[in-house]
PDB file of C-alpha atoms and ligand atoms in Angstrom:
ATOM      1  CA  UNK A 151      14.816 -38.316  -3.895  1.00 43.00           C
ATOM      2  CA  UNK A 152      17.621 -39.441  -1.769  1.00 44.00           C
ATOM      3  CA  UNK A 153      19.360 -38.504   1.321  1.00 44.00           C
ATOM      4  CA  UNK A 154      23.086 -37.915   1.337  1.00 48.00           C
ATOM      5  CA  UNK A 155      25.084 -37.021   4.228  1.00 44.00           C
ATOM      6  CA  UNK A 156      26.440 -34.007   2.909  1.00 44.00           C
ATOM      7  CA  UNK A 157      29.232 -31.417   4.837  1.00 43.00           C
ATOM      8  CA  UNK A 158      30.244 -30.032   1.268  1.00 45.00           C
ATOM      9  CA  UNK A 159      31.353 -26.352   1.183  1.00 45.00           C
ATOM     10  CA  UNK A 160      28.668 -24.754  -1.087  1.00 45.00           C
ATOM     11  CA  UNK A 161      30.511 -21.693  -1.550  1.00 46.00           C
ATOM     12  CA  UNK A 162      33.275 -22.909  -4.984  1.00 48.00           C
ATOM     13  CA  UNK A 163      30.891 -25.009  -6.046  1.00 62.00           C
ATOM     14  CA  UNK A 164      28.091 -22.670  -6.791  1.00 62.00           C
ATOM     15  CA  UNK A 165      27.378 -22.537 -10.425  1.00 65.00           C
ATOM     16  CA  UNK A 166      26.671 -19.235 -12.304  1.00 71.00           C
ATOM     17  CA  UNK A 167      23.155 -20.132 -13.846  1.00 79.00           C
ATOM     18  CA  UNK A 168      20.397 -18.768 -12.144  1.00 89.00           C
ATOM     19  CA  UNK A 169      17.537 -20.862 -10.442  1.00 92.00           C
ATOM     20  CA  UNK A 170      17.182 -24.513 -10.131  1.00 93.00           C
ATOM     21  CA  UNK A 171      19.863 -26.305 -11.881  1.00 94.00           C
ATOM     22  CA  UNK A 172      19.608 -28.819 -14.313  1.00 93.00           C
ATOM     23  CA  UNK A 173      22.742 -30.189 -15.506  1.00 93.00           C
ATOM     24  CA  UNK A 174      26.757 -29.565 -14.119  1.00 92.00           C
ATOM     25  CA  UNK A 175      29.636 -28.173 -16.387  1.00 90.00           C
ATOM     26  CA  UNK A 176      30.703 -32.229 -16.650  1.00 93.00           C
ATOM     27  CA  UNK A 177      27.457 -32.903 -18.543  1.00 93.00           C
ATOM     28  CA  UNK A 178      25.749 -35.000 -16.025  1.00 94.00           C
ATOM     29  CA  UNK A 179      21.830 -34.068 -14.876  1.00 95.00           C
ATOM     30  CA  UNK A 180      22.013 -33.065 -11.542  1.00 94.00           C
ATOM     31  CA  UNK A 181      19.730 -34.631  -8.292  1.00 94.00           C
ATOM     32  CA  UNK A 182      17.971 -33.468  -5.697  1.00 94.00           C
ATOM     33  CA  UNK A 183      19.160 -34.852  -2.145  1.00 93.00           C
ATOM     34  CA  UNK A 184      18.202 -33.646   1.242  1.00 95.00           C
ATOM     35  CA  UNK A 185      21.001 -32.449   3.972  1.00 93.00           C
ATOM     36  CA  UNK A 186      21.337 -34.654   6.942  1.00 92.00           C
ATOM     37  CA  UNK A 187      24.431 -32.552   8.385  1.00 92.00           C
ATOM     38  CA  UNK A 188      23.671 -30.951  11.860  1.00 95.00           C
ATOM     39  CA  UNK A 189      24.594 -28.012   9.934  1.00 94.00           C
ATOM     40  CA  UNK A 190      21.932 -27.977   7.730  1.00 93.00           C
ATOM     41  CA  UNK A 191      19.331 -30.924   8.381  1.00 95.00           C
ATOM     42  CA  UNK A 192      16.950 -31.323   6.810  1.00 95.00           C
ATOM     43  CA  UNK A 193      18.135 -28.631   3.997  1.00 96.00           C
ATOM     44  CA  UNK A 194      17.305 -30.022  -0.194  1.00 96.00           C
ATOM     45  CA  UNK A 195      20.259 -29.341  -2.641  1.00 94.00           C
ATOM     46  CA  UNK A 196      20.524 -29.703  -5.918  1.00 94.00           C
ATOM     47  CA  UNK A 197      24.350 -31.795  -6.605  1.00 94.00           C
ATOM     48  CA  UNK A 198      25.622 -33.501  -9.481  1.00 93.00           C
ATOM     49  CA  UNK A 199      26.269 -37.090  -8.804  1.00 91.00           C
ATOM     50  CA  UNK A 200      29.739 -37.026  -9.630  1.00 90.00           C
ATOM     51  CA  UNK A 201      30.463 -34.838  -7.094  1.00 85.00           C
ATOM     52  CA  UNK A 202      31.926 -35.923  -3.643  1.00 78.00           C
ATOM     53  CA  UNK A 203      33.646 -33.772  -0.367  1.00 75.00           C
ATOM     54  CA  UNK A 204      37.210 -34.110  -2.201  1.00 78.00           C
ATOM     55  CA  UNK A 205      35.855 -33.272  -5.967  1.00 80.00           C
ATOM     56  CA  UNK A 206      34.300 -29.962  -5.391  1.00 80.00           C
ATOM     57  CA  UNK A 207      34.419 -29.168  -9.124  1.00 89.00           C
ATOM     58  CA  UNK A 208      31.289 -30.810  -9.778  1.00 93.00           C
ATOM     59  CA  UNK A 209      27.697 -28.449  -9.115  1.00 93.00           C
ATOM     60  CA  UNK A 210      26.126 -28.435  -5.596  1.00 92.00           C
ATOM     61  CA  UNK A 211      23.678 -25.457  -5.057  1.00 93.00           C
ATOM     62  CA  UNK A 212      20.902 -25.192  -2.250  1.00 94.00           C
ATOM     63  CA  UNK A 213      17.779 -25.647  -3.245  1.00 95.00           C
ATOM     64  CA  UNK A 214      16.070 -22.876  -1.211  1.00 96.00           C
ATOM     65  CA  UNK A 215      18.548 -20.320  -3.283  1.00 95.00           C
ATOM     66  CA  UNK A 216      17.357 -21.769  -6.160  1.00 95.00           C
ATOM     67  CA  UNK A 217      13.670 -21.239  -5.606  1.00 95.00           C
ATOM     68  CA  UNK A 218      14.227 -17.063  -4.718  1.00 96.00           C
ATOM     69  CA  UNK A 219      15.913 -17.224  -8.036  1.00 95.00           C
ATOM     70  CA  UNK A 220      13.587 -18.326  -9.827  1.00 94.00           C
ATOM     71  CA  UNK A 221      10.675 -17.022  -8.360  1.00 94.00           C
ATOM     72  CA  UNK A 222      12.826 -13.204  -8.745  1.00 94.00           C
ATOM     73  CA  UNK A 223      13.258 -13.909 -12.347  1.00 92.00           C
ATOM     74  CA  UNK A 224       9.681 -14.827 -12.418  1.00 92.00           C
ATOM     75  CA  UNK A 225       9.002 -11.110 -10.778  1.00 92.00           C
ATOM     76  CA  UNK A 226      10.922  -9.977 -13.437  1.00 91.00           C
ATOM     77  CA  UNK A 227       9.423 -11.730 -16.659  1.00 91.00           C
ATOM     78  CA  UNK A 228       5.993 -10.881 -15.018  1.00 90.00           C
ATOM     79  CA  UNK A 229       6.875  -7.029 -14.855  1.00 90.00           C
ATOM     80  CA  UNK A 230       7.926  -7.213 -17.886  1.00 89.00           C
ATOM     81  CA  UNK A 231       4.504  -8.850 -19.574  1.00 90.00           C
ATOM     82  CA  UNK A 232       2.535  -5.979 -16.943  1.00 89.00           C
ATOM     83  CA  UNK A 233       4.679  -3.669 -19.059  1.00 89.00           C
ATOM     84  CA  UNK A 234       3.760  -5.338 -22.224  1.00 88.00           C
ATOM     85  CA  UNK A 235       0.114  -5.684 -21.587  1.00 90.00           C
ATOM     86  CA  UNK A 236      -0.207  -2.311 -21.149  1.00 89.00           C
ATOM     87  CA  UNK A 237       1.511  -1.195 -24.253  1.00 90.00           C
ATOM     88  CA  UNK A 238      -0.692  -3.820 -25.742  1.00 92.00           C
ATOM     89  CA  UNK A 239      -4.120  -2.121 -24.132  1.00 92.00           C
ATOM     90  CA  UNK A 240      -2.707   1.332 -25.223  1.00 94.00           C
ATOM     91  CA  UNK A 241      -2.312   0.079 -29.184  1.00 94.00           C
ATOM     92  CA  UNK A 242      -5.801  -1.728 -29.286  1.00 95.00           C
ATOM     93  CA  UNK A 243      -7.293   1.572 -27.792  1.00 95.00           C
ATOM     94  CA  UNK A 244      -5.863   3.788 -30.073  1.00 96.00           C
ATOM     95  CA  UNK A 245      -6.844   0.980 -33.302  1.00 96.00           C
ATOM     96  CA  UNK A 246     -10.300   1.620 -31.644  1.00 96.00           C
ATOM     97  CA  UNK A 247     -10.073   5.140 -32.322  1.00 96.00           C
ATOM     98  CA  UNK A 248      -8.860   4.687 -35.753  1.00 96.00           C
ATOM     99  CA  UNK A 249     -11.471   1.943 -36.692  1.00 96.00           C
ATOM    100  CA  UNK A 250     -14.575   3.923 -35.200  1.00 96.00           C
ATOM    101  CA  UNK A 251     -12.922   6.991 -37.319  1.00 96.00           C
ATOM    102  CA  UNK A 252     -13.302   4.616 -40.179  1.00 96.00           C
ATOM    103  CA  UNK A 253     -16.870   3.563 -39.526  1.00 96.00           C
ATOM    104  CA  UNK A 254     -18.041   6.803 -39.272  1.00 96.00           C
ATOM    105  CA  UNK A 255     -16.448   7.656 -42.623  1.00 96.00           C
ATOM    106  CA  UNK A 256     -18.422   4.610 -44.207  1.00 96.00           C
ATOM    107  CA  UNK A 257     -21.528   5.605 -42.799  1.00 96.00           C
ATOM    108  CA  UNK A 258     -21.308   9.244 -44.196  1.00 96.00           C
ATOM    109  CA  UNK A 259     -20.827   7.993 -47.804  1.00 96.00           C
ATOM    110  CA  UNK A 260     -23.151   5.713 -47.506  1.00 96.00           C
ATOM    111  CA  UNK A 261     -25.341   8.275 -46.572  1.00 96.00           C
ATOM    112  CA  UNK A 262     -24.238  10.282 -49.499  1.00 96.00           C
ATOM    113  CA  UNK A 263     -24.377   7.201 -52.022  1.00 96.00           C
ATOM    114  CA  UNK A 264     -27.655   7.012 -50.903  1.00 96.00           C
ATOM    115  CA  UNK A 265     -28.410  11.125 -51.382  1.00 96.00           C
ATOM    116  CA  UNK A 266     -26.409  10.747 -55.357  1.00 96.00           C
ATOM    117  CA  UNK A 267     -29.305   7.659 -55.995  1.00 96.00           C
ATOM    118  CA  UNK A 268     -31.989   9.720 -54.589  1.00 96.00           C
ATOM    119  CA  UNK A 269     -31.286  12.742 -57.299  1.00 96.00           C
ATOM    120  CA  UNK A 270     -30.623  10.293 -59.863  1.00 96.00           C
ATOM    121  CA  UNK A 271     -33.887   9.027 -59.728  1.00 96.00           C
ATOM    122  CA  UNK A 272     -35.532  12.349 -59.608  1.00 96.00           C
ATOM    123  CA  UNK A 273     -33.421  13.607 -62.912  1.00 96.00           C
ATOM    124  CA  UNK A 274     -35.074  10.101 -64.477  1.00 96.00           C
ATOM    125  CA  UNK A 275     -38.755  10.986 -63.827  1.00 96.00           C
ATOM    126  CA  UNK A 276     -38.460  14.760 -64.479  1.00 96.00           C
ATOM    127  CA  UNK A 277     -36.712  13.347 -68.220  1.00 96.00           C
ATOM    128  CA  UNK A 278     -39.891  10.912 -68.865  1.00 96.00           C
ATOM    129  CA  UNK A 279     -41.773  13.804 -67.825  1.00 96.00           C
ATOM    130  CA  UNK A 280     -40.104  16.032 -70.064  1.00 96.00           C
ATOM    131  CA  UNK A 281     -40.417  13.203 -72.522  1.00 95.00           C
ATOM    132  CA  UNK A 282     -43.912  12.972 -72.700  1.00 95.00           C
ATOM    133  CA  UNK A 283     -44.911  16.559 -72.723  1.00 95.00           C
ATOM    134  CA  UNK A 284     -41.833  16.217 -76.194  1.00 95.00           C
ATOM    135  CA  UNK A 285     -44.389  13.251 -77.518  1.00 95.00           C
ATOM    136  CA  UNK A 286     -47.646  15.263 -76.820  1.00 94.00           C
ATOM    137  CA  UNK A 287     -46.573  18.338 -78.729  1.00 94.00           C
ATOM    138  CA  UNK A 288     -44.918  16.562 -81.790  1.00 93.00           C
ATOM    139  CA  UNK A 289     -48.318  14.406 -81.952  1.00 94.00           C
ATOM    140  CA  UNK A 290     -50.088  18.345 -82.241  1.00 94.00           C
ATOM    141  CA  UNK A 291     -48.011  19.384 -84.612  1.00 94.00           C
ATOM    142  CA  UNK A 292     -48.261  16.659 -86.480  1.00 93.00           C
ATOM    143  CA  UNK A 293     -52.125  16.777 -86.310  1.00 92.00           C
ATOM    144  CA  UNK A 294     -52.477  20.255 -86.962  1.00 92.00           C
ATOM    145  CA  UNK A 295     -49.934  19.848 -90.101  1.00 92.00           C
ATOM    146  CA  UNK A 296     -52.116  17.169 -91.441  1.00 90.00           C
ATOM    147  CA  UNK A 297     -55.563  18.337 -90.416  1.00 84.00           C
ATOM    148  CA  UNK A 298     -55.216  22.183 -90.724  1.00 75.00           C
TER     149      UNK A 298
HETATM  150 ZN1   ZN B 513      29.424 -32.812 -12.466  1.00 51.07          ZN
END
């Protein structure tokens, strides 16, 4: 960083993009330079190097301008992701909702899966129950046919 005398008149020279500037409308990447005037000592500004006290086309800004820019536009873009968050919090509650909705669900059929395996079981043993009692009384019959 150098220091320039500088006595410029800030005021047509200001350019329309907000915060620190990078670059002037000629193309050229601007410096940083610190004001020795008795105006403004001591003051940083941000000037392209083509500039001069007769060619006031060229960028000059302050640099303590710059900075409330920025850090408003930084307000701004952190409002903006408060904002966001909280729409964000809102949506994952609400998926909570849905998702514990869901696991209840699951849980009841599996419940009831487990109820429909219960009776199927019992309908298996009454049938080999019913089965053998079948067995026993043909073998009878078939006894008291041949025997009788
Ligand atoms: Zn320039």
């Amino acid at each position: 960083m150098s220091s320039v005398g500088s006595s410029l008149n800030s005021s047509n020279r200001q350019t329309n993009e907000r915060g620190i500037p990078t670059r002037c409308n000629c193309g050229k990447a601007v410096d940083r330079f610190t004001s020795n005037t008795v105006k403004n000592p001591g003051r940083l500004f941000h000037c392209c190097p083509m500039g001069s006290e007769k060619d006031k086309t060229h960028l000059f800004k302050w640099t303590d301008i710059s900075v409330v820019e920025e850090i408003e536009d930084f307000r701004d873009l952190f409002d903006v992701l408060l904002v966001d968050n909280s729409e964000f919090h809102k949506s994952m509650t609400a998926s909570e909702t849905i998702l514990k909705r869901h696991t209840s669900r699951v849980e009841e059929m599996e419940e009831a899966i487990a109820r429909c395996e219960e009776k199927s079981m019992e309908c298996i043993r009454e049938l080999r129950v019913i089965k053998a009692v079948f067995v026993c009384c043909f073998v009878m019959v078939f006894m008291y046919l041949t025997f009788a």
